CSV table of N, CA and C in Angstrom, one decimal:
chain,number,residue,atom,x,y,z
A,1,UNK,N,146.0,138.6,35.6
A,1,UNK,CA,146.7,139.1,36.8
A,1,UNK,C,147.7,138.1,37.3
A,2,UNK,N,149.1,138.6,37.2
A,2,UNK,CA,150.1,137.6,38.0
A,2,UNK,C,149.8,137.9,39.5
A,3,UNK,N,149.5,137.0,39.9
A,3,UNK,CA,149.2,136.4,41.7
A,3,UNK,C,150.4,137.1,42.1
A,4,UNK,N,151.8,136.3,41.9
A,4,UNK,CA,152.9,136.3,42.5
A,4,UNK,C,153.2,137.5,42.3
A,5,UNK,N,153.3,138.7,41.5
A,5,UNK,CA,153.7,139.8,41.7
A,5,UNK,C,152.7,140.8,42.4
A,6,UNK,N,151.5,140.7,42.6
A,6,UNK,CA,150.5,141.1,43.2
A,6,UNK,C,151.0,140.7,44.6
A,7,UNK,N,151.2,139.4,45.0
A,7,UNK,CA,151.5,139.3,46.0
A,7,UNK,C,152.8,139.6,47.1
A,8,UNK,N,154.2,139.9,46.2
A,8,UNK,CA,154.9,140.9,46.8
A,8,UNK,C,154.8,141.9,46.4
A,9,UNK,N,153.8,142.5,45.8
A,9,UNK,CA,153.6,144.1,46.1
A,9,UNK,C,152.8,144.1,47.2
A,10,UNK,N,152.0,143.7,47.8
A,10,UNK,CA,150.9,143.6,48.9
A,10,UNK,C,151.9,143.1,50.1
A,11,UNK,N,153.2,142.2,49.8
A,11,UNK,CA,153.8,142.1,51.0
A,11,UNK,C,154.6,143.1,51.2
A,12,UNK,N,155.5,144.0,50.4
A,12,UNK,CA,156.3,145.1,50.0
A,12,UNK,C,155.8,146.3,51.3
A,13,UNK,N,154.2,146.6,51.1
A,13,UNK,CA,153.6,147.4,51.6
A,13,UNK,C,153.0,147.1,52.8
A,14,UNK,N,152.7,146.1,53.1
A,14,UNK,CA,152.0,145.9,54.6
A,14,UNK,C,153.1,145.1,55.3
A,15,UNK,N,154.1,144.8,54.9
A,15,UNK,CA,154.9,143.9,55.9
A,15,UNK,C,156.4,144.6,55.8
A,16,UNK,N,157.0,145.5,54.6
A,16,UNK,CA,157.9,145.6,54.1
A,16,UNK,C,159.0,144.7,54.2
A,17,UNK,N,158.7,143.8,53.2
A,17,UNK,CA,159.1,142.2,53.0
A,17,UNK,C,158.5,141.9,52.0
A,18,UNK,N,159.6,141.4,51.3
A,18,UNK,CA,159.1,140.5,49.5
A,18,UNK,C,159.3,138.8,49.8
A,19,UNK,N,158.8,138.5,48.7
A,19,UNK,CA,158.9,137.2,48.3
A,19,UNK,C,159.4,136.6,47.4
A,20,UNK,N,159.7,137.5,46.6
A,20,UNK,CA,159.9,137.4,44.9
A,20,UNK,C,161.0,138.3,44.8
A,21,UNK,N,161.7,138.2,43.8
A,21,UNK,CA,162.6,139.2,43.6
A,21,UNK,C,162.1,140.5,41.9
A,22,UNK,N,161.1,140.9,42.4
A,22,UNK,CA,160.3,141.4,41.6
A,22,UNK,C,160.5,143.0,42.5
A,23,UNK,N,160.7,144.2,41.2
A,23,UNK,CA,160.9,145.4,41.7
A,23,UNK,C,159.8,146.1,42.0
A,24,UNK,N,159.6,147.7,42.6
A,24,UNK,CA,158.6,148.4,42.9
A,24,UNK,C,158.3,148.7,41.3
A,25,UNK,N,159.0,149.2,40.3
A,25,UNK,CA,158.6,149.6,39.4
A,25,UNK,C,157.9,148.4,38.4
A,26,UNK,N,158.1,147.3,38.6
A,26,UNK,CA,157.9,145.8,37.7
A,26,UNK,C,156.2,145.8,39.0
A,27,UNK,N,156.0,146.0,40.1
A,27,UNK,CA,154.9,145.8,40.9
A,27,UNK,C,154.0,147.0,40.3
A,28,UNK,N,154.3,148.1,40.0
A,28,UNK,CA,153.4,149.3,40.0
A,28,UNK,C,153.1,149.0,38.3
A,29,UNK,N,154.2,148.8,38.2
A,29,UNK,CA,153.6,148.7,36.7
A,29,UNK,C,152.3,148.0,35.6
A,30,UNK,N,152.9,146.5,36.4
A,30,UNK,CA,151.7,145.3,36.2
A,30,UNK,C,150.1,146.0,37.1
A,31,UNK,N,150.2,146.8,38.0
A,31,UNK,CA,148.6,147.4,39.0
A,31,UNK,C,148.3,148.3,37.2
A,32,UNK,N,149.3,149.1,37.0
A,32,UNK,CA,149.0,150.5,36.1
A,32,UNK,C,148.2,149.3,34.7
A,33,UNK,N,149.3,148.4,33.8
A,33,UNK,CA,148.7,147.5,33.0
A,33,UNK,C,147.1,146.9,33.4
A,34,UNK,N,147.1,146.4,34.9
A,34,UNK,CA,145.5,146.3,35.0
A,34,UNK,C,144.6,146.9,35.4
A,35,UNK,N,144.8,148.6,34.8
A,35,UNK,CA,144.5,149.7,35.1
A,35,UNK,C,144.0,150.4,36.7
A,36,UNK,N,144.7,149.8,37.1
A,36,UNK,CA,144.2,150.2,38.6
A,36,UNK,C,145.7,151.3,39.1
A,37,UNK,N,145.2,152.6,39.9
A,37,UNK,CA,145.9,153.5,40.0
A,37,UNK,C,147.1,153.0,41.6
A,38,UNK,N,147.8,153.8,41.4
A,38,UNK,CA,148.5,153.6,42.3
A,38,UNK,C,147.9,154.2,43.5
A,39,UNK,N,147.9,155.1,43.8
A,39,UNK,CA,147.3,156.0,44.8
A,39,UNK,C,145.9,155.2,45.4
A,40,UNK,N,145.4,154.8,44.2
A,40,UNK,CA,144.0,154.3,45.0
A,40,UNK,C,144.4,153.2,45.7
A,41,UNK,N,145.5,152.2,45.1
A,41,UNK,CA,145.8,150.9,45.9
A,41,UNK,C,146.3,151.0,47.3
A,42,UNK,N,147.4,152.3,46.9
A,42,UNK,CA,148.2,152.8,48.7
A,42,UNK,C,146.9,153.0,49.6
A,43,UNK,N,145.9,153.5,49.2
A,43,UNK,CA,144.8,154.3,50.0
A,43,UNK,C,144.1,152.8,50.9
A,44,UNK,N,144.1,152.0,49.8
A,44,UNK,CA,143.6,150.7,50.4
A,44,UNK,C,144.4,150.3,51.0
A,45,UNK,N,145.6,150.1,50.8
A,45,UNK,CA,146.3,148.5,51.6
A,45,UNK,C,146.4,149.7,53.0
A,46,UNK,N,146.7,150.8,53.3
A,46,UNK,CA,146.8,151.4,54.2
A,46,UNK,C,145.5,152.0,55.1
A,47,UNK,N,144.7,152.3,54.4
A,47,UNK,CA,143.1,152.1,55.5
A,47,UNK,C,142.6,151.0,55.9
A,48,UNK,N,142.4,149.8,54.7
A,48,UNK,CA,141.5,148.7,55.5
A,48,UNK,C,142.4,147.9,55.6
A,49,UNK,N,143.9,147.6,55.4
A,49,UNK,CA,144.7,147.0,55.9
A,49,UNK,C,144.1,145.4,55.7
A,50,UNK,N,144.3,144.8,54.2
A,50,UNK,CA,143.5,144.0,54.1
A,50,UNK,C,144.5,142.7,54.0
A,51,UNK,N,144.0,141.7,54.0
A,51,UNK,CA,144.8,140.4,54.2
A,51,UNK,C,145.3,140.1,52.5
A,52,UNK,N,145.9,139.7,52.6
A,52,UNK,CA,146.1,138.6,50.8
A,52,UNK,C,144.8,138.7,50.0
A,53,UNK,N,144.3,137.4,50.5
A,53,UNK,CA,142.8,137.2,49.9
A,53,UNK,C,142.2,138.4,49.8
A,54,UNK,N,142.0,139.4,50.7
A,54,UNK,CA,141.0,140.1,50.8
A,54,UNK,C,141.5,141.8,49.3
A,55,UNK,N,142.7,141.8,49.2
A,55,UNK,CA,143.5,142.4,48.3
A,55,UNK,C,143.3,141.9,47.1
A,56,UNK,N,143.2,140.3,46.9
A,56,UNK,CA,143.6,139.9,45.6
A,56,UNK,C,141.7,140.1,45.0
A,57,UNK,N,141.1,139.7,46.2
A,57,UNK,CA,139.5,140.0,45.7
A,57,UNK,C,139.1,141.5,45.1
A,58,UNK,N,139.7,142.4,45.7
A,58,UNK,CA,139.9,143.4,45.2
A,58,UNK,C,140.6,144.1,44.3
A,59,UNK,N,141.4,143.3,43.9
A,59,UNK,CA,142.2,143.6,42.1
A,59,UNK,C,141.0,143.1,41.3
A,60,UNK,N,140.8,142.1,41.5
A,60,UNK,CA,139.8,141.1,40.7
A,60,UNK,C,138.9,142.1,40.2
A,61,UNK,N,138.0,142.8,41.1
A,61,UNK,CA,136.9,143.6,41.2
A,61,UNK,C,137.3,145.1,40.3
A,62,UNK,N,138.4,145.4,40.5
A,62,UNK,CA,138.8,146.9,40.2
A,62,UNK,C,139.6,146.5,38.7
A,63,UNK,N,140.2,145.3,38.2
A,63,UNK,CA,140.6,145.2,36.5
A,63,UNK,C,139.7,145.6,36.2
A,64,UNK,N,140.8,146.1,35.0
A,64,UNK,CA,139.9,146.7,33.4
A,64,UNK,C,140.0,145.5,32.8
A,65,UNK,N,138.8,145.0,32.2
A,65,UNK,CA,139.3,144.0,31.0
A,65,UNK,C,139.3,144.1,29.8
């Protein structure tokens, strides 16, 4: 898992604000590579509205390996 692009996609969407100059398609793509769906991530970051840490614990949990 790259942290740094995990982490301006998570800023992208809860702050609309990057950190990196990393695109939506380069962010969605690397979630799709660690099999995690798009739709289920929006569902998350937008119901439990979770912090950094609490996002990245949750990739962790949901990779395919």
């Amino acid at each position: 898992m790259d942290t740094q692009v995990i982490e301006n996609f998570w800023n992208r969407v809860r702050n609309s604000s990057t950190t990196m100059e990393t695109t939506w398609n380069q962010e969605t793509a690397h979630l799709y590579q660690l099999g995690i769906s798009m739709e289920e991530t929006l569902h998350y970051l937008h119901e439990e509205k979770p912090t950094f840490t609490e996002f990245k614990n949750w990739i962790q949990q949901k990779e395919k390996k």
